[in-house]
PDB file of C-alpha atoms in Angstrom:
ATOM      1  CA  MET A   1      -5.910  13.939 -10.848  1.00 44.00           C
ATOM      2  CA  SER A   2      -3.689  11.086  -9.713  1.00 60.00           C
ATOM      3  CA  PHE A   3      -1.475  11.663  -6.699  1.00 77.00           C
ATOM      4  CA  ALA A   4       1.838   9.981  -6.077  1.00 81.00           C
ATOM      5  CA  ILE A   5       2.697   8.822  -2.572  1.00 84.00           C
ATOM      6  CA  ILE A   6       6.029   9.698  -1.006  1.00 88.00           C
ATOM      7  CA  VAL A   7       7.603   6.709   0.727  1.00 88.00           C
ATOM      8  CA  GLU A   8       8.159   8.762   3.908  1.00 91.00           C
ATOM      9  CA  THR A   9       4.403   9.428   4.088  1.00 89.00           C
ATOM     10  CA  LEU A  10       3.557   5.800   3.418  1.00 88.00           C
ATOM     11  CA  ALA A  11       5.914   4.570   6.150  1.00 91.00           C
ATOM     12  CA  LYS A  12       3.590   6.134   8.742  1.00 91.00           C
ATOM     13  CA  GLN A  13       0.435   4.456   7.404  1.00 90.00           C
ATOM     14  CA  PRO A  14      -0.850   1.083   8.649  1.00 91.00           C
ATOM     15  CA  LEU A  15       0.123  -1.561   6.097  1.00 91.00           C
ATOM     16  CA  VAL A  16      -1.203  -5.000   5.336  1.00 91.00           C
ATOM     17  CA  VAL A  17       1.511  -7.279   3.958  1.00 92.00           C
ATOM     18  CA  LEU A  18       1.820 -10.877   2.882  1.00 90.00           C
ATOM     19  CA  ASP A  19       2.802 -13.412   5.543  1.00 92.00           C
ATOM     20  CA  ARG A  20       6.576 -13.288   6.149  1.00 90.00           C
ATOM     21  CA  ARG A  21       6.923 -17.064   6.493  1.00 91.00           C
ATOM     22  CA  ARG A  22       5.587 -17.846   3.014  1.00 90.00           C
ATOM     23  CA  ASN A  23       6.596 -14.620   1.247  1.00 86.00           C
ATOM     24  CA  SER A  24      10.166 -13.888   2.261  1.00 87.00           C
ATOM     25  CA  GLU A  25      11.005 -12.363  -1.146  1.00 86.00           C
ATOM     26  CA  PHE A  26       8.130  -9.877  -0.757  1.00 84.00           C
ATOM     27  CA  HIS A  27       9.576  -8.816   2.602  1.00 88.00           C
ATOM     28  CA  ARG A  28      13.055  -8.377   1.129  1.00 87.00           C
ATOM     29  CA  ILE A  29      11.545  -6.099  -1.544  1.00 85.00           C
ATOM     30  CA  LEU A  30       9.513  -4.236   1.089  1.00 87.00           C
ATOM     31  CA  LYS A  31      12.679  -3.615   3.088  1.00 88.00           C
ATOM     32  CA  ARG A  32      14.316  -2.109  -0.017  1.00 87.00           C
ATOM     33  CA  VAL A  33      11.229   0.016  -0.754  1.00 86.00           C
ATOM     34  CA  PHE A  34      11.300   1.627   2.681  1.00 90.00           C
ATOM     35  CA  ALA A  35      15.067   1.753   3.296  1.00 89.00           C
ATOM     36  CA  PRO A  36      16.229   3.338   5.533  1.00 92.00           C
ATOM     37  CA  LEU A  37      12.746   3.728   7.056  1.00 92.00           C
ATOM     38  CA  ARG A  38      10.677   1.020   8.714  1.00 92.00           C
ATOM     39  CA  PRO A  39       7.160   0.314   7.476  1.00 91.00           C
ATOM     40  CA  ASN A  40       4.244   0.359   9.914  1.00 93.00           C
ATOM     41  CA  ILE A  41       3.057  -3.234   9.427  1.00 94.00           C
ATOM     42  CA  ALA A  42      -0.377  -3.497  10.998  1.00 93.00           C
ATOM     43  CA  THR A  43      -1.266  -7.018   9.861  1.00 93.00           C
ATOM     44  CA  GLU A  44      -0.050  -9.934   7.768  1.00 93.00           C
ATOM     45  CA  SER A  45      -2.241 -11.867   5.331  1.00 93.00           C
ATOM     46  CA  ASP A  46      -1.785 -15.455   4.243  1.00 91.00           C
ATOM     47  CA  SER A  47      -2.993 -14.922   0.652  1.00 89.00           C
ATOM     48  CA  MET A  48      -3.651 -12.279  -1.987  1.00 85.00           C
ATOM     49  CA  ASN A  49      -7.395 -12.632  -1.407  1.00 87.00           C
ATOM     50  CA  SER A  50      -7.099 -11.983   2.314  1.00 89.00           C
ATOM     51  CA  LEU A  51      -4.769  -9.035   1.589  1.00 88.00           C
ATOM     52  CA  ILE A  52      -7.428  -7.516  -0.696  1.00 86.00           C
ATOM     53  CA  THR A  53     -10.073  -8.149   1.971  1.00 87.00           C
ATOM     54  CA  GLU A  54      -7.949  -6.344   4.585  1.00 87.00           C
ATOM     55  CA  ILE A  55      -7.592  -3.358   2.251  1.00 85.00           C
ATOM     56  CA  ASN A  56     -11.328  -3.313   1.559  1.00 83.00           C
ATOM     57  CA  VAL A  57     -12.105  -3.294   5.281  1.00 82.00           C
ATOM     58  CA  GLY A  58     -10.435   0.104   5.201  1.00 79.00           C
ATOM     59  CA  LYS A  59      -7.981  -0.037   8.066  1.00 81.00           C
ATOM     60  CA  CYS A  60      -4.826  -0.620   6.000  1.00 86.00           C
ATOM     61  CA  VAL A  61      -3.177   0.053   2.666  1.00 88.00           C
ATOM     62  CA  ALA A  62      -0.726  -2.214   0.823  1.00 88.00           C
ATOM     63  CA  VAL A  63       2.427  -1.919  -1.227  1.00 87.00           C
ATOM     64  CA  VAL A  64       1.914  -4.004  -4.350  1.00 83.00           C
ATOM     65  CA  SER A  65       3.724  -4.759  -7.593  1.00 80.00           C
ATOM     66  CA  GLU A  66       2.652  -3.858 -11.112  1.00 80.00           C
ATOM     67  CA  ALA A  67       1.961  -7.573 -11.689  1.00 79.00           C
ATOM     68  CA  PHE A  68      -0.441  -7.552  -8.734  1.00 81.00           C
ATOM     69  CA  LYS A  69      -2.098  -4.423 -10.122  1.00 81.00           C
ATOM     70  CA  GLN A  70      -2.580  -6.087 -13.517  1.00 81.00           C
ATOM     71  CA  ALA A  71      -4.012  -9.240 -11.937  1.00 80.00           C
ATOM     72  CA  VAL A  72      -6.412  -7.534  -9.522  1.00 79.00           C
ATOM     73  CA  GLY A  73      -7.416  -4.644 -11.776  1.00 77.00           C
ATOM     74  CA  THR A  74     -10.080  -2.184 -10.670  1.00 77.00           C
ATOM     75  CA  ARG A  75     -10.892  -3.902  -7.371  1.00 76.00           C
ATOM     76  CA  LEU A  76      -8.429  -1.466  -5.797  1.00 80.00           C
ATOM     77  CA  LEU A  77      -7.273   2.074  -6.440  1.00 81.00           C
ATOM     78  CA  TYR A  78      -3.543   2.468  -7.052  1.00 83.00           C
ATOM     79  CA  ARG A  79      -1.093   5.291  -6.461  1.00 83.00           C
ATOM     80  CA  LYS A  80       2.491   5.494  -7.670  1.00 82.00           C
ATOM     81  CA  LEU A  81       5.125   5.309  -4.939  1.00 83.00           C
ATOM     82  CA  VAL A  82       7.969   7.826  -5.205  1.00 81.00           C
ATOM     83  CA  ASN A  83      11.262   8.550  -3.377  1.00 81.00           C
ATOM     84  CA  THR A  84      12.294   4.910  -3.488  1.00 79.00           C
ATOM     85  CA  GLU A  85      14.629   2.880  -5.689  1.00 75.00           C
ATOM     86  CA  VAL A  86      12.093   0.075  -6.170  1.00 71.00           C
ATOM     87  CA  ALA A  87       9.199   0.467  -8.633  1.00 67.00           C
ATOM     88  CA  MET A  88       6.075  -0.353  -6.634  1.00 61.00           C
ATOM     89  CA  CYS A  89       2.620   1.119  -6.197  1.00 54.00           C
ATOM     90  CA  VAL A  90       0.233   1.487  -3.294  1.00 60.00           C
ATOM     91  CA  GLY A  91      -3.162  -0.185  -3.342  1.00 59.00           C
ATOM     92  CA  ILE A  92      -6.073   1.300  -1.474  1.00 56.00           C
ATOM     93  CA  ALA A  93      -9.702   0.260  -1.441  1.00 52.00           C
ATOM     94  CA  ARG A  94     -11.977   1.644  -4.083  1.00 51.00           C
ATOM     95  CA  ALA A  95     -15.599   1.831  -3.004  1.00 52.00           C
ATOM     96  CA  LYS A  96     -18.284   1.407  -5.655  1.00 52.00           C
ATOM     97  CA  ASN A  97     -20.024   4.627  -4.601  1.00 57.00           C
ATOM     98  CA  GLY A  98     -16.777   6.598  -4.649  1.00 60.00           C
ATOM     99  CA  ASP A  99     -16.364   6.887  -0.864  1.00 66.00           C
ATOM    100  CA  LEU A 100     -13.010   5.823   0.518  1.00 66.00           C
ATOM    101  CA  PRO A 101     -12.647   3.643   3.596  1.00 68.00           C
ATOM    102  CA  PRO A 102     -10.912   5.248   6.623  1.00 74.00           C
ATOM    103  CA  ALA A 103      -7.300   4.213   5.879  1.00 72.00           C
ATOM    104  CA  ALA A 104      -7.559   5.285   2.250  1.00 71.00           C
ATOM    105  CA  GLU A 105      -9.150   8.619   3.157  1.00 74.00           C
ATOM    106  CA  LYS A 106      -6.480   9.293   5.784  1.00 74.00           C
ATOM    107  CA  LEU A 107      -3.721   8.535   3.288  1.00 71.00           C
ATOM    108  CA  CYS A 108      -5.323  10.671   0.557  1.00 71.00           C
ATOM    109  CA  ALA A 109      -5.780  13.570   2.992  1.00 74.00           C
ATOM    110  CA  THR A 110      -2.094  13.341   3.904  1.00 71.00           C
ATOM    111  CA  ILE A 111      -1.134  13.305   0.224  1.00 67.00           C
ATOM    112  CA  ARG A 112      -3.311  16.363  -0.464  1.00 68.00           C
ATOM    113  CA  ARG A 113      -1.758  18.215   2.484  1.00 71.00           C
ATOM    114  CA  VAL A 114       1.806  17.337   1.435  1.00 62.00           C
ATOM    115  CA  THR A 115       1.286  18.293  -2.215  1.00 58.00           C
ATOM    116  CA  LYS A 116      -0.085  21.721  -1.229  1.00 60.00           C
ATOM    117  CA  ALA A 117       2.984  22.514   0.891  1.00 52.00           C
TER     118      ALA A 117
END
């Protein structure tokens, strides 16, 4: 079963994003994704590889595009983002043994709780 993530739920989660200085367009899109909310940006990464590493550490999740999803593939687990005008998805770490890192487990637990209500 694949859960969708409500943007209001995601806004409370710690996010890793691309560096604002070099990725201003990404930040403009992110602002539209969360409008009128503010995302909880925990850290900024200087490259896609460091963004993936931050997700795999398990302390953050990321908002990513379909193009990113196609390029990275199964290195991450993706969830559709809903209640927003912008088509994006959320990337969380996908452990080889099936266990989720802390940030991903926290987000999935929140999604389970919200979908049962």
